[in-house]
PDB file of C-alpha atoms in Angstrom:
ATOM      1  CA  MET A  48      18.759  12.635 -20.433  1.00  0.00           C
ATOM      2  CA  GLN A  49      14.958  11.675 -20.423  1.00  0.00           C
ATOM      3  CA  PHE A  50      12.731   9.722 -18.272  1.00  0.00           C
ATOM      4  CA  SER A  51      10.995   6.613 -19.656  1.00  0.00           C
ATOM      5  CA  THR A  52       7.593   5.306 -18.415  1.00  0.00           C
ATOM      6  CA  LYS A  53       9.244   2.618 -16.476  1.00  0.00           C
ATOM      7  CA  GLY A  54      11.118   4.947 -14.141  1.00  0.00           C
ATOM      8  CA  LYS A  55      14.578   4.560 -15.784  1.00  0.00           C
ATOM      9  CA  ILE A  56      16.959   7.146 -16.993  1.00  0.00           C
ATOM     10  CA  LEU A  57      18.188   6.656 -20.433  1.00  0.00           C
ATOM     11  CA  ALA A  58      21.902   7.767 -20.407  1.00  0.00           C
ATOM     12  CA  ALA A  59      24.771   7.366 -22.857  1.00  0.00           C
ATOM     13  CA  GLY A  60      26.107   4.378 -20.874  1.00  0.00           C
ATOM     14  CA  GLY A  61      22.808   2.538 -20.799  1.00  0.00           C
ATOM     15  CA  GLU A  62      19.869   2.339 -18.436  1.00  0.00           C
ATOM     16  CA  VAL A  63      20.122   3.369 -14.669  1.00  0.00           C
ATOM     17  CA  LEU A  64      17.314   2.641 -12.242  1.00  0.00           C
ATOM     18  CA  VAL A  65      15.822   5.610 -10.440  1.00  0.00           C
ATOM     19  CA  ARG A  66      13.145   6.055  -7.744  1.00  0.00           C
ATOM     20  CA  THR A  67       9.623   6.192  -9.358  1.00  0.00           C
ATOM     21  CA  SER A  68       7.352   8.239  -7.165  1.00  0.00           C
ATOM     22  CA  GLU A  69       9.342   9.985  -4.348  1.00  0.00           C
ATOM     23  CA  PRO A  70      12.205  12.487  -4.142  1.00  0.00           C
ATOM     24  CA  THR A  71      15.486  11.110  -3.229  1.00  0.00           C
ATOM     25  CA  ASP A  72      15.943  12.699   0.197  1.00  0.00           C
ATOM     26  CA  LEU A  73      13.717  12.781   3.245  1.00  0.00           C
ATOM     27  CA  HIS A  74      12.819  16.125   4.700  1.00  0.00           C
ATOM     28  CA  PRO A  75      11.122  15.313   7.936  1.00  0.00           C
ATOM     29  CA  ILE A  76       9.353  18.544   8.549  1.00  0.00           C
ATOM     30  CA  SER A  77       7.773  18.835   5.136  1.00  0.00           C
ATOM     31  CA  ARG A  78       7.146  15.192   4.974  1.00  0.00           C
ATOM     32  CA  PHE A  79       5.446  15.262   8.337  1.00  0.00           C
ATOM     33  CA  GLY A  80       3.192  18.007   6.989  1.00  0.00           C
ATOM     34  CA  GLU A  81       2.230  15.774   4.045  1.00  0.00           C
ATOM     35  CA  ILE A  82       1.373  12.956   6.445  1.00  0.00           C
ATOM     36  CA  LEU A  83      -0.838  15.422   8.437  1.00  0.00           C
ATOM     37  CA  GLY A  84      -2.516  16.383   5.258  1.00  0.00           C
ATOM     38  CA  ALA A  85      -3.322  12.728   4.550  1.00  0.00           C
ATOM     39  CA  ARG A  86      -4.919  12.158   8.052  1.00  0.00           C
ATOM     40  CA  GLU A  87      -8.297  11.626   6.292  1.00  0.00           C
ATOM     41  CA  ILE A  88      -6.713   8.832   4.227  1.00  0.00           C
ATOM     42  CA  ILE A  89      -5.317   7.297   7.461  1.00  0.00           C
ATOM     43  CA  SER A  90      -8.614   7.426   9.200  1.00  0.00           C
ATOM     44  CA  ASN A  91     -10.480   5.784   6.235  1.00  0.00           C
ATOM     45  CA  LEU A  92      -7.820   3.135   6.181  1.00  0.00           C
ATOM     46  CA  VAL A  93      -8.330   2.465   9.886  1.00  0.00           C
ATOM     47  CA  ARG A  94     -12.137   2.302   9.473  1.00  0.00           C
ATOM     48  CA  LYS A  95     -11.736  -0.113   6.482  1.00  0.00           C
ATOM     49  CA  ASP A  96      -9.347  -2.359   8.473  1.00  0.00           C
ATOM     50  CA  VAL A  97     -11.705  -2.407  11.472  1.00  0.00           C
ATOM     51  CA  LYS A  98     -14.684  -3.264   9.248  1.00  0.00           C
ATOM     52  CA  VAL A  99     -12.867  -6.000   7.375  1.00  0.00           C
ATOM     53  CA  LYS A 100     -11.597  -7.466  10.646  1.00  0.00           C
ATOM     54  CA  TYR A 101     -15.053  -7.903  12.104  1.00  0.00           C
ATOM     55  CA  LYS A 102     -16.963  -8.438   8.692  1.00  0.00           C
ATOM     56  CA  SER A 103     -19.719 -11.081   8.923  1.00  0.00           C
ATOM     57  CA  SER A 104     -18.928 -11.445  12.677  1.00  0.00           C
ATOM     58  CA  ILE A 105     -21.860 -11.655  15.134  1.00  0.00           C
ATOM     59  CA  LEU A 106     -19.915 -10.313  18.109  1.00  0.00           C
ATOM     60  CA  GLY A 107     -18.028  -7.676  16.120  1.00  0.00           C
ATOM     61  CA  ALA A 108     -15.677  -5.505  18.142  1.00  0.00           C
ATOM     62  CA  ALA A 109     -16.455  -7.515  21.248  1.00  0.00           C
ATOM     63  CA  TRP A 110     -13.832 -10.019  20.019  1.00  0.00           C
ATOM     64  CA  SER A 111     -11.181  -7.555  20.899  1.00  0.00           C
ATOM     65  CA  MET A 112     -12.441  -7.438  24.407  1.00  0.00           C
ATOM     66  CA  LEU A 113     -12.621 -11.314  24.510  1.00  0.00           C
ATOM     67  CA  ASN A 114      -8.953 -11.711  23.525  1.00  0.00           C
ATOM     68  CA  PRO A 115      -7.441 -10.386  26.818  1.00  0.00           C
ATOM     69  CA  ILE A 116     -10.136 -12.412  28.777  1.00  0.00           C
ATOM     70  CA  LEU A 117      -9.061 -15.563  27.030  1.00  0.00           C
ATOM     71  CA  TYR A 118      -5.459 -14.667  27.891  1.00  0.00           C
ATOM     72  CA  LEU A 119      -6.555 -14.047  31.420  1.00  0.00           C
ATOM     73  CA  ALA A 120      -8.412 -17.423  31.640  1.00  0.00           C
ATOM     74  CA  VAL A 121      -5.421 -19.380  30.372  1.00  0.00           C
ATOM     75  CA  PHE A 122      -2.685 -17.818  32.305  1.00  0.00           C
ATOM     76  CA  THR A 123      -4.850 -17.835  35.493  1.00  0.00           C
ATOM     77  CA  LEU A 124      -5.392 -21.569  35.062  1.00  0.00           C
ATOM     78  CA  VAL A 125      -1.611 -22.084  34.478  1.00  0.00           C
ATOM     79  CA  PHE A 126      -0.278 -19.836  37.200  1.00  0.00           C
ATOM     80  CA  THR A 127      -2.845 -20.834  39.932  1.00  0.00           C
ATOM     81  CA  LYS A 128      -3.225 -24.559  39.268  1.00  0.00           C
ATOM     82  CA  VAL A 129      -0.189 -25.928  37.302  1.00  0.00           C
ATOM     83  CA  LEU A 130       2.478 -23.415  38.306  1.00  0.00           C
ATOM     84  CA  PRO A 131       1.167 -21.636  41.362  1.00  0.00           C
ATOM     85  CA  ASN A 132       2.488 -18.068  41.894  1.00  0.00           C
ATOM     86  CA  ASP A 133       1.958 -15.585  44.631  1.00  0.00           C
ATOM     87  CA  VAL A 134       0.625 -12.535  42.649  1.00  0.00           C
ATOM     88  CA  PRO A 135      -2.413 -10.982  44.373  1.00  0.00           C
ATOM     89  CA  HIS A 136      -5.017  -9.481  41.972  1.00  0.00           C
ATOM     90  CA  PHE A 137      -3.447 -11.349  39.119  1.00  0.00           C
ATOM     91  CA  PRO A 138      -6.014 -10.217  36.646  1.00  0.00           C
ATOM     92  CA  VAL A 139      -4.986  -6.578  37.130  1.00  0.00           C
ATOM     93  CA  TYR A 140      -1.298  -7.339  36.948  1.00  0.00           C
ATOM     94  CA  LEU A 141      -1.691  -9.449  33.692  1.00  0.00           C
ATOM     95  CA  LEU A 142      -4.029  -7.098  31.962  1.00  0.00           C
ATOM     96  CA  SER A 143      -1.877  -3.922  32.643  1.00  0.00           C
ATOM     97  CA  GLY A 144       1.029  -5.540  30.926  1.00  0.00           C
ATOM     98  CA  LEU A 145      -1.112  -7.069  28.113  1.00  0.00           C
ATOM     99  CA  LEU A 146      -2.377  -3.580  27.240  1.00  0.00           C
ATOM    100  CA  ALA A 147       1.026  -2.431  26.224  1.00  0.00           C
ATOM    101  CA  TRP A 148       2.110  -5.726  24.615  1.00  0.00           C
ATOM    102  CA  ASN A 149      -1.001  -6.185  22.480  1.00  0.00           C
ATOM    103  CA  VAL A 150      -0.660  -2.654  20.990  1.00  0.00           C
ATOM    104  CA  PHE A 151       2.930  -3.410  19.958  1.00  0.00           C
ATOM    105  CA  SER A 152       2.234  -6.993  18.817  1.00  0.00           C
ATOM    106  CA  ASN A 153      -0.956  -6.164  16.821  1.00  0.00           C
ATOM    107  CA  SER A 154       0.589  -3.138  15.294  1.00  0.00           C
ATOM    108  CA  LEU A 155       3.684  -4.969  13.946  1.00  0.00           C
ATOM    109  CA  SER A 156       1.530  -7.870  12.793  1.00  0.00           C
ATOM    110  CA  PHE A 157      -0.780  -5.500  10.826  1.00  0.00           C
ATOM    111  CA  ALA A 158       2.026  -3.184   9.665  1.00  0.00           C
ATOM    112  CA  THR A 159       4.215  -5.874   8.209  1.00  0.00           C
ATOM    113  CA  ARG A 160       1.701  -6.589   5.574  1.00  0.00           C
ATOM    114  CA  SER A 161       0.161  -3.124   5.225  1.00  0.00           C
ATOM    115  CA  VAL A 162       1.889  -2.132   2.074  1.00  0.00           C
ATOM    116  CA  VAL A 163       1.637  -5.553   0.393  1.00  0.00           C
ATOM    117  CA  ASP A 164      -2.033  -5.949   1.221  1.00  0.00           C
ATOM    118  CA  ASN A 165      -2.760  -2.515  -0.147  1.00  0.00           C
ATOM    119  CA  GLY A 166      -0.763  -3.064  -3.355  1.00  0.00           C
ATOM    120  CA  ASN A 167      -3.670  -2.014  -5.650  1.00  0.00           C
ATOM    121  CA  LEU A 168      -3.869   1.327  -3.899  1.00  0.00           C
ATOM    122  CA  VAL A 169      -0.080   1.863  -3.865  1.00  0.00           C
ATOM    123  CA  THR A 170       0.209   1.281  -7.593  1.00  0.00           C
ATOM    124  CA  LYS A 171      -2.755   3.482  -8.650  1.00  0.00           C
ATOM    125  CA  VAL A 172      -2.969   6.378  -6.202  1.00  0.00           C
ATOM    126  CA  TYR A 173      -0.295   8.825  -4.804  1.00  0.00           C
ATOM    127  CA  PHE A 174      -0.289   9.487  -1.166  1.00  0.00           C
ATOM    128  CA  PRO A 175       2.303   9.282   1.637  1.00  0.00           C
ATOM    129  CA  ARG A 176       3.095   5.635   1.828  1.00  0.00           C
ATOM    130  CA  GLU A 177       3.727   5.989   5.628  1.00  0.00           C
ATOM    131  CA  ALA A 178      -0.039   6.223   5.908  1.00  0.00           C
ATOM    132  CA  LEU A 179      -0.283   2.395   5.546  1.00  0.00           C
ATOM    133  CA  PRO A 180       1.756   1.400   8.433  1.00  0.00           C
ATOM    134  CA  LEU A 181       0.331   4.266  10.574  1.00  0.00           C
ATOM    135  CA  ALA A 182      -3.098   3.122   9.866  1.00  0.00           C
ATOM    136  CA  SER A 183      -2.209  -0.311  11.134  1.00  0.00           C
ATOM    137  CA  ILE A 184      -1.125   1.257  14.478  1.00  0.00           C
ATOM    138  CA  GLY A 185      -4.415   3.126  14.466  1.00  0.00           C
ATOM    139  CA  THR A 186      -6.284  -0.193  14.143  1.00  0.00           C
ATOM    140  CA  ALA A 187      -4.308  -1.657  16.956  1.00  0.00           C
ATOM    141  CA  LEU A 188      -5.179   1.376  19.097  1.00  0.00           C
ATOM    142  CA  VAL A 189      -8.938   0.753  18.518  1.00  0.00           C
ATOM    143  CA  ASP A 190      -8.394  -2.671  20.199  1.00  0.00           C
ATOM    144  CA  PHE A 191      -6.365  -0.965  22.853  1.00  0.00           C
ATOM    145  CA  ILE A 192      -9.365   1.228  23.850  1.00  0.00           C
ATOM    146  CA  LEU A 193     -11.640  -1.810  24.018  1.00  0.00           C
ATOM    147  CA  GLN A 194      -9.136  -3.829  26.154  1.00  0.00           C
ATOM    148  CA  ALA A 195      -8.684  -0.788  28.363  1.00  0.00           C
ATOM    149  CA  LEU A 196     -12.376  -1.076  29.107  1.00  0.00           C
ATOM    150  CA  VAL A 197     -11.944  -4.685  30.169  1.00  0.00           C
ATOM    151  CA  LEU A 198      -9.162  -3.710  32.636  1.00  0.00           C
ATOM    152  CA  GLY A 199     -11.284  -0.942  33.846  1.00  0.00           C
ATOM    153  CA  ILE A 200     -14.176  -3.346  34.541  1.00  0.00           C
ATOM    154  CA  PHE A 201     -11.767  -5.828  36.390  1.00  0.00           C
ATOM    155  CA  MET A 202     -10.552  -2.873  38.478  1.00  0.00           C
ATOM    156  CA  LEU A 203     -14.134  -1.859  39.385  1.00  0.00           C
ATOM    157  CA  VAL A 204     -15.096  -5.391  40.153  1.00  0.00           C
ATOM    158  CA  PHE A 205     -12.304  -6.025  42.489  1.00  0.00           C
ATOM    159  CA  ARG A 206     -12.351  -2.448  43.781  1.00  0.00           C
ATOM    160  CA  TYR A 207      -8.748  -2.126  42.906  1.00  0.00           C
ATOM    161  CA  ARG A 208      -7.232   1.295  44.054  1.00  0.00           C
ATOM    162  CA  PHE A 209      -4.834   2.361  41.421  1.00  0.00           C
ATOM    163  CA  TRP A 210      -5.080   6.209  41.901  1.00  0.00           C
ATOM    164  CA  GLY A 211      -1.901   7.998  42.819  1.00  0.00           C
ATOM    165  CA  ILE A 212       1.355   9.753  41.695  1.00  0.00           C
ATOM    166  CA  ASN A 213       2.012   6.385  39.908  1.00  0.00           C
ATOM    167  CA  LEU A 214      -0.470   7.283  37.166  1.00  0.00           C
ATOM    168  CA  LEU A 215       2.039  10.025  35.960  1.00  0.00           C
ATOM    169  CA  LEU A 216       4.091   7.061  34.413  1.00  0.00           C
ATOM    170  CA  LEU A 217       1.183   6.106  32.176  1.00  0.00           C
ATOM    171  CA  PRO A 218       1.454   8.951  29.627  1.00  0.00           C
ATOM    172  CA  LEU A 219       5.273   8.666  29.457  1.00  0.00           C
ATOM    173  CA  ALA A 220       4.941   4.889  28.954  1.00  0.00           C
ATOM    174  CA  CYS A 221       2.385   5.510  26.112  1.00  0.00           C
ATOM    175  CA  VAL A 222       4.634   8.004  24.363  1.00  0.00           C
ATOM    176  CA  ALA A 223       7.615   5.540  24.589  1.00  0.00           C
ATOM    177  CA  LEU A 224       5.376   2.688  23.256  1.00  0.00           C
ATOM    178  CA  LEU A 225       4.090   4.698  20.352  1.00  0.00           C
ATOM    179  CA  ALA A 226       7.554   5.945  19.366  1.00  0.00           C
ATOM    180  CA  PHE A 227       9.066   2.429  19.505  1.00  0.00           C
ATOM    181  CA  THR A 228       6.135   0.835  17.777  1.00  0.00           C
ATOM    182  CA  ASN A 229       6.116   3.397  14.858  1.00  0.00           C
ATOM    183  CA  ALA A 230       9.817   2.978  14.453  1.00  0.00           C
ATOM    184  CA  LEU A 231       9.656  -0.849  14.021  1.00  0.00           C
ATOM    185  CA  ALA A 232       6.397  -0.706  11.990  1.00  0.00           C
ATOM    186  CA  LEU A 233       7.868   1.485   9.335  1.00  0.00           C
ATOM    187  CA  TRP A 234      10.949  -0.639   9.025  1.00  0.00           C
ATOM    188  CA  VAL A 235       9.270  -4.087   8.732  1.00  0.00           C
ATOM    189  CA  SER A 236       6.494  -2.782   6.456  1.00  0.00           C
ATOM    190  CA  ALA A 237       9.013  -1.550   3.906  1.00  0.00           C
ATOM    191  CA  LEU A 238      11.224  -4.612   4.337  1.00  0.00           C
ATOM    192  CA  ASN A 239       8.350  -6.956   3.693  1.00  0.00           C
ATOM    193  CA  VAL A 240       7.772  -5.450   0.310  1.00  0.00           C
ATOM    194  CA  ARG A 241      11.282  -6.611  -0.783  1.00  0.00           C
ATOM    195  CA  TYR A 242      11.627  -9.669   1.263  1.00  0.00           C
ATOM    196  CA  ARG A 243       8.303 -11.514   1.853  1.00  0.00           C
ATOM    197  CA  ASP A 244       9.942 -13.774   4.477  1.00  0.00           C
ATOM    198  CA  THR A 245       9.878 -10.710   6.873  1.00  0.00           C
ATOM    199  CA  GLN A 246       6.138 -11.306   7.822  1.00  0.00           C
ATOM    200  CA  HIS A 247       6.970 -14.931   9.031  1.00  0.00           C
ATOM    201  CA  LEU A 248      10.163 -13.807  10.887  1.00  0.00           C
ATOM    202  CA  VAL A 249       8.149 -11.049  12.563  1.00  0.00           C
ATOM    203  CA  GLN A 250       5.518 -13.542  13.824  1.00  0.00           C
ATOM    204  CA  LEU A 251       8.212 -15.916  15.200  1.00  0.00           C
ATOM    205  CA  GLY A 252      10.084 -13.017  16.700  1.00  0.00           C
ATOM    206  CA  LEU A 253       6.994 -11.747  18.561  1.00  0.00           C
ATOM    207  CA  VAL A 254       6.496 -15.176  20.215  1.00  0.00           C
ATOM    208  CA  LEU A 255       9.997 -15.168  21.531  1.00  0.00           C
ATOM    209  CA  TRP A 256       9.881 -11.458  22.468  1.00  0.00           C
ATOM    210  CA  PHE A 257       6.621 -12.049  24.447  1.00  0.00           C
ATOM    211  CA  TRP A 258       8.486 -14.396  26.821  1.00  0.00           C
ATOM    212  CA  LEU A 259      11.500 -12.092  27.074  1.00  0.00           C
ATOM    213  CA  THR A 260       9.030  -9.454  28.409  1.00  0.00           C
ATOM    214  CA  PRO A 261       7.803  -9.636  31.999  1.00  0.00           C
ATOM    215  CA  VAL A 262       4.041  -9.729  31.164  1.00  0.00           C
ATOM    216  CA  VAL A 263       2.886 -12.991  32.728  1.00  0.00           C
ATOM    217  CA  TYR A 264       5.720 -13.426  35.250  1.00  0.00           C
ATOM    218  CA  PRO A 265       6.427 -10.930  38.018  1.00  0.00           C
ATOM    219  CA  SER A 266       9.247  -8.650  37.034  1.00  0.00           C
ATOM    220  CA  GLY A 267      10.258  -8.672  40.998  1.00  0.00           C
ATOM    221  CA  LEU A 268      11.836 -12.079  40.239  1.00  0.00           C
ATOM    222  CA  LEU A 269      14.531 -10.336  38.346  1.00  0.00           C
ATOM    223  CA  ALA A 270      15.709  -8.517  41.467  1.00  0.00           C
ATOM    224  CA  SER A 271      14.936 -11.010  44.239  1.00  0.00           C
ATOM    225  CA  GLY A 272      13.796 -14.455  43.479  1.00  0.00           C
ATOM    226  CA  ARG A 273      14.723 -17.459  41.337  1.00  0.00           C
ATOM    227  CA  LEU A 274      15.999 -15.351  38.461  1.00  0.00           C
ATOM    228  CA  ALA A 275      18.154 -13.033  40.694  1.00  0.00           C
ATOM    229  CA  GLY A 276      21.839 -13.557  40.171  1.00  0.00           C
ATOM    230  CA  ARG A 277      21.325 -15.552  37.050  1.00  0.00           C
ATOM    231  CA  SER A 278      23.299 -14.556  34.029  1.00  0.00           C
ATOM    232  CA  LEU A 279      23.584 -15.293  30.351  1.00  0.00           C
ATOM    233  CA  PHE A 280      26.781 -14.953  28.330  1.00  0.00           C
ATOM    234  CA  GLY A 281      28.279 -13.119  31.490  1.00  0.00           C
ATOM    235  CA  ILE A 282      25.523 -10.565  31.581  1.00  0.00           C
ATOM    236  CA  SER A 283      22.856 -10.714  34.418  1.00  0.00           C
ATOM    237  CA  VAL A 284      19.220 -11.585  33.433  1.00  0.00           C
ATOM    238  CA  TYR A 285      18.212  -8.395  35.184  1.00  0.00           C
ATOM    239  CA  HIS A 286      20.204  -6.160  32.877  1.00  0.00           C
ATOM    240  CA  LEU A 287      19.353  -8.275  29.812  1.00  0.00           C
ATOM    241  CA  VAL A 288      15.755  -7.683  30.401  1.00  0.00           C
ATOM    242  CA  LEU A 289      16.091  -3.997  30.982  1.00  0.00           C
ATOM    243  CA  VAL A 290      17.852  -3.591  27.566  1.00  0.00           C
ATOM    244  CA  ASN A 291      14.591  -4.824  26.064  1.00  0.00           C
ATOM    245  CA  PRO A 292      12.506  -1.570  25.303  1.00  0.00           C
ATOM    246  CA  MET A 293       9.260  -3.432  25.672  1.00  0.00           C
ATOM    247  CA  ALA A 294      10.167  -4.776  29.039  1.00  0.00           C
ATOM    248  CA  ASP A 295      10.652  -1.043  30.246  1.00  0.00           C
ATOM    249  CA  ILE A 296       7.388  -0.037  28.742  1.00  0.00           C
ATOM    250  CA  VAL A 297       5.543  -2.916  30.250  1.00  0.00           C
ATOM    251  CA  LEU A 298       7.121  -2.124  33.522  1.00  0.00           C
ATOM    252  CA  GLY A 299       5.771   1.408  33.229  1.00  0.00           C
ATOM    253  CA  PHE A 300       2.203   0.269  32.564  1.00  0.00           C
ATOM    254  CA  GLN A 301       2.367  -2.173  35.401  1.00  0.00           C
ATOM    255  CA  ARG A 302       3.688   0.350  37.875  1.00  0.00           C
ATOM    256  CA  ALA A 303       1.061   2.984  36.705  1.00  0.00           C
ATOM    257  CA  LEU A 304      -1.930   0.598  36.953  1.00  0.00           C
ATOM    258  CA  TYR A 305      -0.961  -2.315  39.224  1.00  0.00           C
ATOM    259  CA  LYS A 306       0.802   0.216  41.332  1.00  0.00           C
ATOM    260  CA  VAL A 307       2.036  -1.830  44.422  1.00  0.00           C
ATOM    261  CA  VAL A 308       5.521  -3.150  44.327  1.00  0.00           C
ATOM    262  CA  THR A 309       5.132  -5.597  47.208  1.00  0.00           C
ATOM    263  CA  PRO A 310       1.420  -6.191  47.875  1.00  0.00           C
ATOM    264  CA  SER A 311       0.121  -7.914  50.984  1.00  0.00           C
ATOM    265  CA  GLY A 312      -0.319 -11.631  50.230  1.00  0.00           C
ATOM    266  CA  SER A 313       2.737 -11.929  48.084  1.00  0.00           C
ATOM    267  CA  GLY A 314       4.794 -13.397  51.037  1.00  0.00           C
ATOM    268  CA  GLY A 315       7.143 -10.551  51.010  1.00  0.00           C
ATOM    269  CA  GLN A 316       8.218 -11.179  47.315  1.00  0.00           C
ATOM    270  CA  PRO A 317       8.170  -8.056  45.217  1.00  0.00           C
ATOM    271  CA  ILE A 318       5.864  -8.399  42.237  1.00  0.00           C
ATOM    272  CA  LEU A 319       7.042  -5.340  40.474  1.00  0.00           C
ATOM    273  CA  LEU A 320      10.614  -4.385  39.968  1.00  0.00           C
ATOM    274  CA  PRO A 321      11.658  -2.687  43.263  1.00  0.00           C
ATOM    275  CA  VAL A 322      12.768   0.633  41.806  1.00  0.00           C
ATOM    276  CA  SER A 323      11.622   4.234  42.444  1.00  0.00           C
ATOM    277  CA  LEU A 324       9.046   6.024  40.331  1.00  0.00           C
ATOM    278  CA  GLY A 325      11.824   8.570  39.404  1.00  0.00           C
ATOM    279  CA  TRP A 326      14.151   5.835  38.206  1.00  0.00           C
ATOM    280  CA  LEU A 327      11.540   4.231  36.068  1.00  0.00           C
ATOM    281  CA  ALA A 328      10.475   7.604  34.642  1.00  0.00           C
ATOM    282  CA  MET A 329      14.203   8.176  33.676  1.00  0.00           C
ATOM    283  CA  VAL A 330      14.329   4.813  31.954  1.00  0.00           C
ATOM    284  CA  LEU A 331      11.206   5.449  30.064  1.00  0.00           C
ATOM    285  CA  GLY A 332      12.616   8.784  29.016  1.00  0.00           C
ATOM    286  CA  ALA A 333      15.686   7.150  27.755  1.00  0.00           C
ATOM    287  CA  VAL A 334      13.554   4.568  25.785  1.00  0.00           C
ATOM    288  CA  THR A 335      11.522   7.463  24.315  1.00  0.00           C
ATOM    289  CA  VAL A 336      14.680   9.366  23.071  1.00  0.00           C
ATOM    290  CA  GLY A 337      16.184   6.151  21.775  1.00  0.00           C
ATOM    291  CA  SER A 338      13.019   5.199  20.008  1.00  0.00           C
ATOM    292  CA  LEU A 339      12.591   8.676  18.430  1.00  0.00           C
ATOM    293  CA  LEU A 340      16.299   8.241  16.983  1.00  0.00           C
ATOM    294  CA  LEU A 341      15.395   4.825  15.767  1.00  0.00           C
ATOM    295  CA  LEU A 342      12.224   6.321  14.347  1.00  0.00           C
ATOM    296  CA  LEU A 343      14.172   8.794  12.281  1.00  0.00           C
ATOM    297  CA  PHE A 344      16.467   6.042  11.021  1.00  0.00           C
ATOM    298  CA  SER A 345      13.696   3.684  10.080  1.00  0.00           C
ATOM    299  CA  TRP A 346      11.614   6.534   8.496  1.00  0.00           C
ATOM    300  CA  ARG A 347      14.636   7.266   6.263  1.00  0.00           C
ATOM    301  CA  SER A 348      14.976   3.571   5.351  1.00  0.00           C
ATOM    302  CA  PHE A 349      11.167   3.512   4.647  1.00  0.00           C
ATOM    303  CA  PHE A 350      11.326   6.587   2.493  1.00  0.00           C
ATOM    304  CA  ARG A 351      14.301   5.341   0.557  1.00  0.00           C
ATOM    305  CA  MET A 352      12.400   2.076  -0.314  1.00  0.00           C
ATOM    306  CA  ALA A 353       9.015   3.720  -0.818  1.00  0.00           C
ATOM    307  CA  GLY A 354       9.640   5.050  -4.271  1.00  0.00           C
ATOM    308  CA  ASP A 355      10.053   1.550  -5.584  1.00  0.00           C
ATOM    309  CA  PHE A 356       6.982  -0.041  -3.901  1.00  0.00           C
ATOM    310  CA  ALA A 357       4.879   0.270  -7.206  1.00  0.00           C
ATOM    311  CA  GLU A 358       7.431  -1.649  -9.183  1.00  0.00           C
ATOM    312  CA  GLU A 359       8.078  -4.318  -6.450  1.00  0.00           C
ATOM    313  CA  LEU A 360       4.400  -5.119  -5.770  1.00  0.00           C
TER     314      LEU A 360
END
């Protein structure tokens, strides 16, 4: 048996395709060590992506801060003039949910094309291929920091008091967000190398997913309001939304930052889901555990396909 230059095994019965640049099985601990060793590559890829994103731009990174402001302007107009709602301090409510959603949405959008867009690098240099989708998440986190500054400014301007035990939910929600985002990012980035339709399906899916997640409409409507008691396929809308991991994560961000479930001025209608902090913490813990299991599965799938990236690009 001998290896040809095209990554095939010449056997008595003919040619059998084999992986070209990776071992056959994923060993998570040793592989994680390789990824840590490639952290400089990941940071360089993040810097490159940020520079390319704002190349020849006058405002530069300020565009990332303008994005949530534009969302805020549009949705404030819609939900105060066209479809009036009773959400006090609507900018804080909206931006606290958008913080989580934009990290997820931007990460998947960037990660889906990360391997394809870096095809020249993949075919010429060996490095852990996981670095590419991870760098995409890093780029989205740069935007996250800038958009968090926008939210902080709004809180200062409106003198919004968000301090309290509720802030303990924020790190748990962040861990759940990163675990779930990494899991999907690895999967779609590998899938897009083989099936280029993936990038278009992801964009369509994100649009639908956004409206299935209580970012712009009060999650309190699910428990008491127009959506309470509604069902789809025999399952209540309330439980359908909670099955959505991003809905749980967004609820964690909103409860941590917007804080008040039924603020004064809401007419007694709960704005946030009327559940205890302990209950929401347990849900976020369950999402984190489920996301870590999904991450292990998607990582193995990515690894199985990664050895053939060079030939498929």
